[in-house]
Coordinates of C-alpha atoms and ligand atoms in Angstrom, one line a residue:
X6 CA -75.2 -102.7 -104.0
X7 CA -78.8 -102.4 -104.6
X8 CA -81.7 -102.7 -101.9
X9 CA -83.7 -104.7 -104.6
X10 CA -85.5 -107.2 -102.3
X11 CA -87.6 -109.5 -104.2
X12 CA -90.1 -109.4 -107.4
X13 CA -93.8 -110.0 -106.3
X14 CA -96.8 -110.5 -109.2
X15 CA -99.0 -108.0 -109.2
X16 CA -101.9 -109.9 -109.3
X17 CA -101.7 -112.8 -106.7
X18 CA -98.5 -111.5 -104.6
X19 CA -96.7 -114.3 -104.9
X20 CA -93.0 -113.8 -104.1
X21 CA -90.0 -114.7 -106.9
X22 CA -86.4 -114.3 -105.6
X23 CA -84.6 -111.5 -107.3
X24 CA -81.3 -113.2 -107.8
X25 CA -82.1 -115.4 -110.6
X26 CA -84.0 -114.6 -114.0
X27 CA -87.5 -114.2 -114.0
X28 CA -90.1 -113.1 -116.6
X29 CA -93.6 -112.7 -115.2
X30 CA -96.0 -115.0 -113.0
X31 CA -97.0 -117.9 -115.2
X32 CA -99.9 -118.4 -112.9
X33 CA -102.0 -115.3 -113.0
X34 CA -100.2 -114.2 -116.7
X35 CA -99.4 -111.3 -115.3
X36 CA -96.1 -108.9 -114.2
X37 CA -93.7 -109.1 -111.7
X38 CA -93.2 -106.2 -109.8
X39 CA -89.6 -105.1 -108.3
X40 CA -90.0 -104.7 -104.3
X41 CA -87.3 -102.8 -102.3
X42 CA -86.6 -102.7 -98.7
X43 CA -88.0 -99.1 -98.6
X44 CA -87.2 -98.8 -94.7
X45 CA -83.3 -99.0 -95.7
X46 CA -83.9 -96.4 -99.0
X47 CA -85.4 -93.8 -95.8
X48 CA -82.1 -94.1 -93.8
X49 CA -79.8 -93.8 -96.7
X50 CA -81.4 -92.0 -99.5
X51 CA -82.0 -87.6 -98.9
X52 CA -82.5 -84.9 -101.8
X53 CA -79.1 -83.4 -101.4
X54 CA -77.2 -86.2 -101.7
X55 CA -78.5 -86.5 -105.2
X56 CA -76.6 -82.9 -105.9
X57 CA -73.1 -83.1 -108.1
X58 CA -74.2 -86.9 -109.1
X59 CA -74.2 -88.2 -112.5
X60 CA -76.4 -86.4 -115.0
X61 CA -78.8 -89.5 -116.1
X62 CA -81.2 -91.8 -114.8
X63 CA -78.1 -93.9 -112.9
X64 CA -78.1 -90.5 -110.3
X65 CA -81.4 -92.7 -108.2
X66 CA -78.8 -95.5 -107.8
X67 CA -80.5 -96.3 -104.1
X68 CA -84.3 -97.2 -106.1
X69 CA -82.3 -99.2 -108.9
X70 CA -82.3 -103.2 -108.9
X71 CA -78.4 -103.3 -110.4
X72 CA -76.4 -105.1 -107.3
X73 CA -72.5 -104.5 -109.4
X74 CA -71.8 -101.0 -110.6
X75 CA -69.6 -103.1 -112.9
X76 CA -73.0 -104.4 -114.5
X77 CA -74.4 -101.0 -115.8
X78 CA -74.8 -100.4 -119.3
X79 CA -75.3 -96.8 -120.2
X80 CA -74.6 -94.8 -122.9
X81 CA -76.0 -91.5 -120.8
X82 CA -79.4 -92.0 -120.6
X83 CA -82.0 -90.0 -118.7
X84 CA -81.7 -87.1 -116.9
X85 CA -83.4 -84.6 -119.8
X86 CA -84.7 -81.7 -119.9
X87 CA -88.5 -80.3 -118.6
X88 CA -89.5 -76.9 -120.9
X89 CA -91.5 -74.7 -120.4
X90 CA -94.2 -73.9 -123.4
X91 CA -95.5 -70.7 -124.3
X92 CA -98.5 -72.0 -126.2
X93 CA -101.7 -70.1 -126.7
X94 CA -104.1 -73.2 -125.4
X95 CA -105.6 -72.1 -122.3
X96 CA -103.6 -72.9 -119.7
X97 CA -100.3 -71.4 -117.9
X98 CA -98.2 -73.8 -117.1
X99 CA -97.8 -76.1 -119.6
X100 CA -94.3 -78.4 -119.8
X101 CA -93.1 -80.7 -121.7
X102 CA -90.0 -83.3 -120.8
X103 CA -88.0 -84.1 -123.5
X104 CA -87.1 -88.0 -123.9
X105 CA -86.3 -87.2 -127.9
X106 CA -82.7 -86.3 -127.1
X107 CA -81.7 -90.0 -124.7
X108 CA -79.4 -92.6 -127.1
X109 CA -81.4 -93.9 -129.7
X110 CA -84.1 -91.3 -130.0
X111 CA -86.6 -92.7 -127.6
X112 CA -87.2 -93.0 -123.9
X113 CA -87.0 -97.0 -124.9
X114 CA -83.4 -96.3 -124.1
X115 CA -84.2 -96.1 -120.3
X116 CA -86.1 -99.4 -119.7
X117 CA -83.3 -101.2 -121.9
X118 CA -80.0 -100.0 -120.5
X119 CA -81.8 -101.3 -117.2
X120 CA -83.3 -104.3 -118.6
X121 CA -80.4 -105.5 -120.4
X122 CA -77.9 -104.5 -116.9
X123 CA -79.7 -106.8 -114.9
X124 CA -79.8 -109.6 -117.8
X125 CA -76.0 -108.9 -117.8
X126 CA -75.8 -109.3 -114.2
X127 CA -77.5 -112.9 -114.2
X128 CA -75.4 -114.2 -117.0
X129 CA -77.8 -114.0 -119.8
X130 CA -76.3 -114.6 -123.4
X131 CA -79.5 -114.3 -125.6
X132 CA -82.6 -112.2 -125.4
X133 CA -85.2 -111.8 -127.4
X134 CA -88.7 -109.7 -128.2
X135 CA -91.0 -108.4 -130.2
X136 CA -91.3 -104.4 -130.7
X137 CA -93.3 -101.8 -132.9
X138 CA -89.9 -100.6 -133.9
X139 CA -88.0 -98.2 -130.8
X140 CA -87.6 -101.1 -128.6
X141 CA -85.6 -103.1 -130.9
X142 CA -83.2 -100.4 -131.9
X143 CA -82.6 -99.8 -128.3
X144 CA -82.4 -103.4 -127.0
X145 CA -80.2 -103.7 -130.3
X146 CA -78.0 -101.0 -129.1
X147 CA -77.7 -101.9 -125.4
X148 CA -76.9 -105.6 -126.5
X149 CA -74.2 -104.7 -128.3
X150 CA -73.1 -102.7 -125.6
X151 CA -73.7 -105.4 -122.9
X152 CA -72.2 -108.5 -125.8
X153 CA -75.5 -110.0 -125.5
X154 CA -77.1 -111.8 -128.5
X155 CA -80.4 -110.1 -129.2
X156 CA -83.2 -111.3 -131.3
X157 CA -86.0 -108.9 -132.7
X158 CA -89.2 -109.0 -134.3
X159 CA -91.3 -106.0 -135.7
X160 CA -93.7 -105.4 -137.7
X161 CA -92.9 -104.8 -141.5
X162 CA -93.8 -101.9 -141.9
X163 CA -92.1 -100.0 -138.2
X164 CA -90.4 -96.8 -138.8
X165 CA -87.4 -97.3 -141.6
X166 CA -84.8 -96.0 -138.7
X167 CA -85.5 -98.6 -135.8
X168 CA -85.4 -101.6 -138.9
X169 CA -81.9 -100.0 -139.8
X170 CA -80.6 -99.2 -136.1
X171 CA -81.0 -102.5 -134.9
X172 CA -79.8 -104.3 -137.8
X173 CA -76.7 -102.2 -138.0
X174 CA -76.3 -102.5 -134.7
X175 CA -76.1 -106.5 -135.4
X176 CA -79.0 -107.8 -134.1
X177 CA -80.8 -110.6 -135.7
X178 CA -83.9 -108.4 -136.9
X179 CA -87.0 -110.4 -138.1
X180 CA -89.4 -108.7 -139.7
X181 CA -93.5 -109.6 -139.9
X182 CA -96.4 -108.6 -142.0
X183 CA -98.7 -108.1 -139.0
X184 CA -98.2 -105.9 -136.4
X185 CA -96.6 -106.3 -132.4
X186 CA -99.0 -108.9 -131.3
X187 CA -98.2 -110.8 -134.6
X188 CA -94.7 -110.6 -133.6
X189 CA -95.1 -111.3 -129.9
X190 CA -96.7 -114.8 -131.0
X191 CA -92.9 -115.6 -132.8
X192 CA -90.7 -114.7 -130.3
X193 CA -93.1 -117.1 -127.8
X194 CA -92.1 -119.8 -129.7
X195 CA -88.9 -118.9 -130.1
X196 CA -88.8 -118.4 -126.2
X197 CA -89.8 -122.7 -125.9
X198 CA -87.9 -123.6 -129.3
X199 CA -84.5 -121.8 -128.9
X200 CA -84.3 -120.5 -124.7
X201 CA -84.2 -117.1 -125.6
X202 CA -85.1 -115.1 -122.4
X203 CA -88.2 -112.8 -123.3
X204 CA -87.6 -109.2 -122.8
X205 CA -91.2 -108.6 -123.9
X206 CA -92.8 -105.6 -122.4
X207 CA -94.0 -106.3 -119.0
X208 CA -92.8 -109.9 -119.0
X209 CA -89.3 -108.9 -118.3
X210 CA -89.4 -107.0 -114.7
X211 CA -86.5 -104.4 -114.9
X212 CA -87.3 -102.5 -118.1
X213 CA -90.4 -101.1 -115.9
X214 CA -87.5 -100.1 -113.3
X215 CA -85.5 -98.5 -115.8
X216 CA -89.0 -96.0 -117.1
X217 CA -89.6 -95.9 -113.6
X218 CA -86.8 -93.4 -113.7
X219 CA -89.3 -90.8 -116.0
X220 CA -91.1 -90.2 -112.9
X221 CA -88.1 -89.6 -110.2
X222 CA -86.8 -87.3 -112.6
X223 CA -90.0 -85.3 -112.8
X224 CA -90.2 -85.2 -109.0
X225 CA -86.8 -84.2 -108.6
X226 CA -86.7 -81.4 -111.4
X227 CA -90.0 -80.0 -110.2
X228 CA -88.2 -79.6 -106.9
X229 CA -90.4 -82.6 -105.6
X230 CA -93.8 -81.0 -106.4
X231 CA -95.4 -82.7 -108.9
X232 CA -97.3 -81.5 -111.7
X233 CA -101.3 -81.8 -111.6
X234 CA -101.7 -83.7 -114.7
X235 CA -99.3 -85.8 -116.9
X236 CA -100.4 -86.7 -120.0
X237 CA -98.8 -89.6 -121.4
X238 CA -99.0 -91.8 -125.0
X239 CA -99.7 -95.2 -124.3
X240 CA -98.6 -98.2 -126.0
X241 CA -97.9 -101.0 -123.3
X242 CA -97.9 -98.5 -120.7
X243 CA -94.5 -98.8 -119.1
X244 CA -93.6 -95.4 -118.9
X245 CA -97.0 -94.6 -116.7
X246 CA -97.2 -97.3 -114.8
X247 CA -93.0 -96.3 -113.9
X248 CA -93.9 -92.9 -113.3
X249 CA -96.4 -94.3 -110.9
X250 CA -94.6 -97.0 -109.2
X251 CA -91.7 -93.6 -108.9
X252 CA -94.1 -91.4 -107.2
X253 CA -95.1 -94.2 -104.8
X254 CA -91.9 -94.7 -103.6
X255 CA -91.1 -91.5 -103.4
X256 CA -94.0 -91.6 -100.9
X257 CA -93.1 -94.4 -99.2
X258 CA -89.9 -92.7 -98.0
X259 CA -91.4 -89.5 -97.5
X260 CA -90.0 -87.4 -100.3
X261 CA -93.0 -86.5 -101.1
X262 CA -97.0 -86.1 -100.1
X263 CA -100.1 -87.4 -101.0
X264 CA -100.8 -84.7 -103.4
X265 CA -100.2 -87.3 -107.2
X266 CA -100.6 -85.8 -110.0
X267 CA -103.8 -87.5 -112.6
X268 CA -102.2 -89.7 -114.9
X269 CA -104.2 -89.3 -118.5
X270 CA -103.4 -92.1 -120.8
X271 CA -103.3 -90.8 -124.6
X272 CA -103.8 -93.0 -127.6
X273 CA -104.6 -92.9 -131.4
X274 CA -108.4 -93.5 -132.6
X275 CA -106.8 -96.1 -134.5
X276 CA -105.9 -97.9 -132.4
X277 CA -107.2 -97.0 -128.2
X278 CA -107.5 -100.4 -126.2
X279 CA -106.9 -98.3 -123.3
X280 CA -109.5 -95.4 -123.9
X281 CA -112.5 -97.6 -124.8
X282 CA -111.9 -99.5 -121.7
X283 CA -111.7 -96.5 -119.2
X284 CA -115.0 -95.2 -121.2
X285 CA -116.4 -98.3 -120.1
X286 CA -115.6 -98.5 -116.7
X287 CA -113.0 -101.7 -117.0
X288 CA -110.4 -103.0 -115.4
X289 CA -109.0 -104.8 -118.4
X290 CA -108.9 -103.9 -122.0
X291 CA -110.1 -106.1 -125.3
X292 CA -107.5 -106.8 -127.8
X293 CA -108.5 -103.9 -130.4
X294 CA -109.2 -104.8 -134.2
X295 CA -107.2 -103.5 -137.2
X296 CA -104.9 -101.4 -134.9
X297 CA -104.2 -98.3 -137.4
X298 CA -102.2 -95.7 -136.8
X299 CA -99.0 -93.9 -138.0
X300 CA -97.4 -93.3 -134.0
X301 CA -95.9 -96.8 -134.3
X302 CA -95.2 -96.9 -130.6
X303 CA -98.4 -96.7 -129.4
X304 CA -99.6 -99.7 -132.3
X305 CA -100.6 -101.6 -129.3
X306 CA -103.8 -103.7 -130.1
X307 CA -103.3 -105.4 -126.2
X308 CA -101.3 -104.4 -123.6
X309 CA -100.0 -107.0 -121.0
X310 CA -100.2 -104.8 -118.2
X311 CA -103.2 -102.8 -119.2
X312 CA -105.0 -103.7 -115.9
X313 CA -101.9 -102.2 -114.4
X314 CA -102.2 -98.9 -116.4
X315 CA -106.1 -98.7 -116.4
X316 CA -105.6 -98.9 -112.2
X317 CA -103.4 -96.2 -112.1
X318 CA -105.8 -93.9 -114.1
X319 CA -108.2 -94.4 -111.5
X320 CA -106.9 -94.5 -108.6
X321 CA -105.0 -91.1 -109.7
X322 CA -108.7 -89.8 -111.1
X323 CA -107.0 -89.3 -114.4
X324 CA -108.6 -89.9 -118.5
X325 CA -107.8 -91.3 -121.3
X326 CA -108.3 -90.0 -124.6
X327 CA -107.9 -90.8 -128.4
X328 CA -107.1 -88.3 -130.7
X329 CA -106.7 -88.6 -134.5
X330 CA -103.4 -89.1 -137.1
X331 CA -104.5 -85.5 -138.2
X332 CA -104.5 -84.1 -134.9
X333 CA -101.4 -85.4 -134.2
X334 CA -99.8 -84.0 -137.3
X335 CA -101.1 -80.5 -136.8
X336 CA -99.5 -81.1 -132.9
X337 CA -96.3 -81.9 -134.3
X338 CA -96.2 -79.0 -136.3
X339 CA -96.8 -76.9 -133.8
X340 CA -94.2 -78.4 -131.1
X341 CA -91.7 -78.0 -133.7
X342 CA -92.4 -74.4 -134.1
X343 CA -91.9 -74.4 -130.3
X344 CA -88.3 -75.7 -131.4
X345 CA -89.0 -79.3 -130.5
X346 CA -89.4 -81.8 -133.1
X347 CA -90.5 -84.5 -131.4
X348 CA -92.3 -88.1 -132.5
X349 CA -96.1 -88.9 -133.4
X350 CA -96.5 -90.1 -129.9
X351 CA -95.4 -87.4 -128.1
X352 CA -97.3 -84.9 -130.3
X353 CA -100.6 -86.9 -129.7
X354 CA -99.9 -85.2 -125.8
X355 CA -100.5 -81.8 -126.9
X356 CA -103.5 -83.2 -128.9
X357 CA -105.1 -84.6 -126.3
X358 CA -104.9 -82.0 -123.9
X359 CA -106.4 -79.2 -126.1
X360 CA -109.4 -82.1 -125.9
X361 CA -109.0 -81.8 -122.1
X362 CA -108.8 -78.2 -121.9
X363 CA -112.5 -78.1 -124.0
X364 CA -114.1 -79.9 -122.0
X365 CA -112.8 -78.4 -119.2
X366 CA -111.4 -81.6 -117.5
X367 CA -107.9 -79.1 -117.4
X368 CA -108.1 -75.6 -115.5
X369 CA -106.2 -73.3 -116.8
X370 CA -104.0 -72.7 -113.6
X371 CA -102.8 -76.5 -113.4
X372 CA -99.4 -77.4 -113.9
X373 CA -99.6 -79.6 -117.2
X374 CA -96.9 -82.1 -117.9
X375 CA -96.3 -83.6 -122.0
X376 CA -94.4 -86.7 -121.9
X377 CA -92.3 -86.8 -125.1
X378 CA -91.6 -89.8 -125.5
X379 CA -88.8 -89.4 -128.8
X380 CA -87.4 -87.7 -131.4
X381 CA -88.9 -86.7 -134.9
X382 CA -85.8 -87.6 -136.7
X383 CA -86.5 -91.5 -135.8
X384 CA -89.9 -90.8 -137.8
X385 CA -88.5 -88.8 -140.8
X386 CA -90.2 -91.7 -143.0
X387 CA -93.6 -91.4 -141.4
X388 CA -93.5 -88.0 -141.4
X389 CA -92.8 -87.3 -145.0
X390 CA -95.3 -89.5 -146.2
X391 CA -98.1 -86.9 -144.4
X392 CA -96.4 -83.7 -144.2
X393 CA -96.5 -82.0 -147.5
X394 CA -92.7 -80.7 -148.3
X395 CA -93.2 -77.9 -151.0
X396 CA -89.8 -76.5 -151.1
X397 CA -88.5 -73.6 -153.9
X398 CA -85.9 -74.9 -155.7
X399 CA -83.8 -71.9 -156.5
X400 CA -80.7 -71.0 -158.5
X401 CA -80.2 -67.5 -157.4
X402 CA -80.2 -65.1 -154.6
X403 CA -83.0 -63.0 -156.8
X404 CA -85.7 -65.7 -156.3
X405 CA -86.0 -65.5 -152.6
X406 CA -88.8 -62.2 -151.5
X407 CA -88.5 -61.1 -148.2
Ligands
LIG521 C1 -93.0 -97.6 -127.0 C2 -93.4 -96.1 -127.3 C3 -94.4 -95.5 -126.6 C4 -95.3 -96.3 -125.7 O1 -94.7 -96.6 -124.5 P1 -95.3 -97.6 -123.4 O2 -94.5 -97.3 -122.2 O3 -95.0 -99.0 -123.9 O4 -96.7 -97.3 -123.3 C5 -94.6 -94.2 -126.7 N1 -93.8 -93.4 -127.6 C6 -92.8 -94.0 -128.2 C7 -91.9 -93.1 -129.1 C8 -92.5 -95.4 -128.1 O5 -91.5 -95.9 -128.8
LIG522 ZN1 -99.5 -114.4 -109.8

C-alpha cells in the first residue's frame, strides 16, 4: 500500500484525487504534483529499515505512489553507483552518480517503470508521447513489460539506438522532421483524436515520482549528507525538480536538515531555455529558436515545468550554465579515461563545472555531485560522427611500438 494522498497543481493548488488517471491541471497548464500523508511516512519509514532491501529505486517503497506490489514494473532500475573522481580541476571532492548502467541506458528508465506502474494500476491500455529519443526506448521497453500499447514520436534525427530500441521493442514509433516540440504537437492531437493517455513530460504526474528516486538515492548513499552542489543537464527538468521534491521530503520527515545542496541546471549553447532565463532574472523561460545541439536529451526548446525547475535554482541559490558541443566532447573524453563512458548530457556536467570552478562560484573544498544521466553506448552514432577514430590497421605483431 502506498501513502500516496492526492495530486495537487503546482500552480493554483487545486486538489485531483489520486485514484483515477490524471495528466496535469488544464486550468493553470501546468503539473500535478504527488502529495503524501508525510505524518504516516514519519511513524513508519527510519534509515535502517532500508538495510538488506532490494537494490533499486523500489527500496523507498513508503515515498512511492504504487498502491499493489503486484503493479510494479521493474526490470532493476535505480540503485547505482556514486564514484569518486580523481580529476585535476580544482576541487576535492568531486562525484559522479552513474545512471548509464539502469535498463535501457538512461535514467529515463526510472520515471518510466513508475509512470507506466501506476498507468498499469489504473487500467490504462494505450499511452502515448513525444521524446528526444531515451524516453521512447524506455516507455517502449516498460510497455512491453507492463502489455501496454505505446505510441512514440521523436524527432528524425534522435540517436539511431532509441529509434531501434523502441521499435524492436514493438512500439508504434513515429518519427518527425522537427524536433520534441514538433512532436509534442502530434501526439496532442492524437491525445483528442485516438484517447491515448499523454505520458508527456510533466503532464503525466508519476514519471516525476519515479526521478524523484535520483535524489533519495543520493541522500541515502551520502549517508544523508548531501553534497554542496549538484550539477545536473537539463532537458525538461525532471530529474532536478525529483531530486528536489526527494530532499524536501526527506525534510519533511526529518531525515535530514536544512542544509540543500545548490541545484545548477546545465544546458547546451545550442539550445539553453533555462540558462538565458536565470540570466535574466525569470521565472519562466521563452521557447528557444533553432534548438541545436548534439546531447539529444537536453534538445529541449520549452520545458513544461520550467517555472518548476527555474524555482528550485533559486530558492537552492544554485546557476545555470551553457557550455558548448566541443566542450562537451573534450568532457566525454576525459570521463572515459576516468573509466566512465557516459552520454553527451552527462559529460556537459563536468563542462560546466570547470566553468563554475573559474569563476569561482565552486570552492574547492565542496562536495561536487555530476549527475550522469546515461550511457555512451546509446550515443555511439553521435559520437562517431565528432570523435575522430584513427585506428592502425595492422597485420602483424611487428607493427605495434611500445
Ligand atoms: C531526457 C534526458 C535528459 C534531460 O532530462 P530531464 O529530466 O528531462 O531534464 C538528460 N540526459 C539524458 C541522457 C536524457 O535522456
Ligand atoms: Zn491549477
Amino acid at each position: 500500500m502506498s501513502y500516496l494522498q492526492h495530486l495537487e497543481c503546482s500552480k493554483c493548488g487545486k486538489k485531483y484525487q489520486a485514484d483515477k488517471p490524471q495528466t496535469f491541471c488544464k486550468k493553470c497548464n501546468a503539473p500535478l504534483i504527488a502529495v503524501y500523508d508525510y505524518e504516516k511516512i514519519k511513524e513508519v519509514f527510519s534509515k535502517d529499515a532500508l538495510k538488506g532491501r532490494r537494490a533499486d529505486m523500489w527500496r523507498y517503497s513508503e515515498f512511492l505512489p504504487i498502491e499493489d506490489e503486484k503493479n510494479v514494473v521493474s526490470l532493476g532500475e535505480g540503485f547505482t553507483p556514486i564514484h569518486k573522481l580523481e580529476l585535476d580541476i580544482g576541487v576535492k571532492n568531486l562525484y559522479v552518480k552513474d545512471d548509464g548502467i539502469i535498463p535501457t541506458g538512461t535514467f529515463k528508465a526510472r520515471g518510466m517503470s513508475m509512470a507506466i506502474s501506476k498507468a498499469k494500476e489504473l487500467g490504462i491500455e494505450r499511452i502515448a508521447m513525444p521524446s528526444a529519443g531515451n524516453a521512447a526506448g524506455a516507455a517502449a521497453t516498460y510497455g512491453a513489460r507492463a502489455g501496454i500499447e505505446t505510441f512514440v514520436v521523436m524527432p528524425a534525427d534522435a540517436p539511431f539506438t532509441c529509434k531501434l530500441e523502441s521499435y524492436m521493442a514493438g512500439a508504434k514509433v513515429y518519427l518527425v522532421k522537427g524536433l520534441i516540440s514538433d512532436a509534442g504537437k502530434i501526439v496532442s492531437e492524437g491525445i483528442s483524436k485516438f484517447g491515448w493517455f499523454d505520458i508527456s513530460t510533466m503532464k503525466e504526474p508519476y514519471r516525476l515520482e519515479g526521478k524523484k528516486t535520483m535524489g533519495l538515492e543520493v541522500a541515502e548513499q551520502f549517508n544523508w549528507e548531501l553534497p554542496d552542489i549538484i550539477l545536473y543537464p537539463t532537458g525538461g527538468g525532471t530529474g532536478l525538480i525529483g531530486m528536489w521534491k526527494a530532499f524536501k521530503e526527506l525534510r519533511e520527515i526529518g531525515a535530514i536538515g536544512d542544509e540543500f545542496p545548490r541545484m545548477v541546471s546545465v544546458q547546451s549553447e545550442g539550445c539553453a531555455p533555462i540558462v538565458k532565463a536565470f540570466r535574466e532574472g525569470k521565472r519562466e523561460s521563452e521557447f528557444w529558436q533553432n534548438a541545436n545541439t548534439l546531447a539529444a536529451g537536453i534538445r529541449v526548446p520549452k520545458a513544461f515545468a520550467d517555472f518548476m525547475i527555474l524555482d528550485a535554482i533559486y530558492e537552492s541559490g544554485g546557476s545555470a550554465v551553457a557550455v558548448s558541443d566541443e566542450e562537451i566532447i573534450e568532457s566525454s573524453n576525459e570521463l572515459a579515461k576516468q573509466g566512465l563512458f557516459v552520454c553527451p548530457e552527462g559529460a556537459s556536467t563536468l563542462a560546466a563545472l570547470k566553468k563554475l570552478i573559474e569563476s569561482g562560484e565552486v570552492d574547492k573544498d565542496e562536495k561536487v555531485l555530476l549527475y550522469n544521466t546515461g550511457s555512451g553506448i546509446k550515443y555511439t552514432d553521435v559520437y562517431s560522427e565528432n570523435v575522430k577514430l584513427d585506428l592502425p590497421v595492422i597485420s602483424s605483431v611487428d607493427e605495434i611500438k611500445i
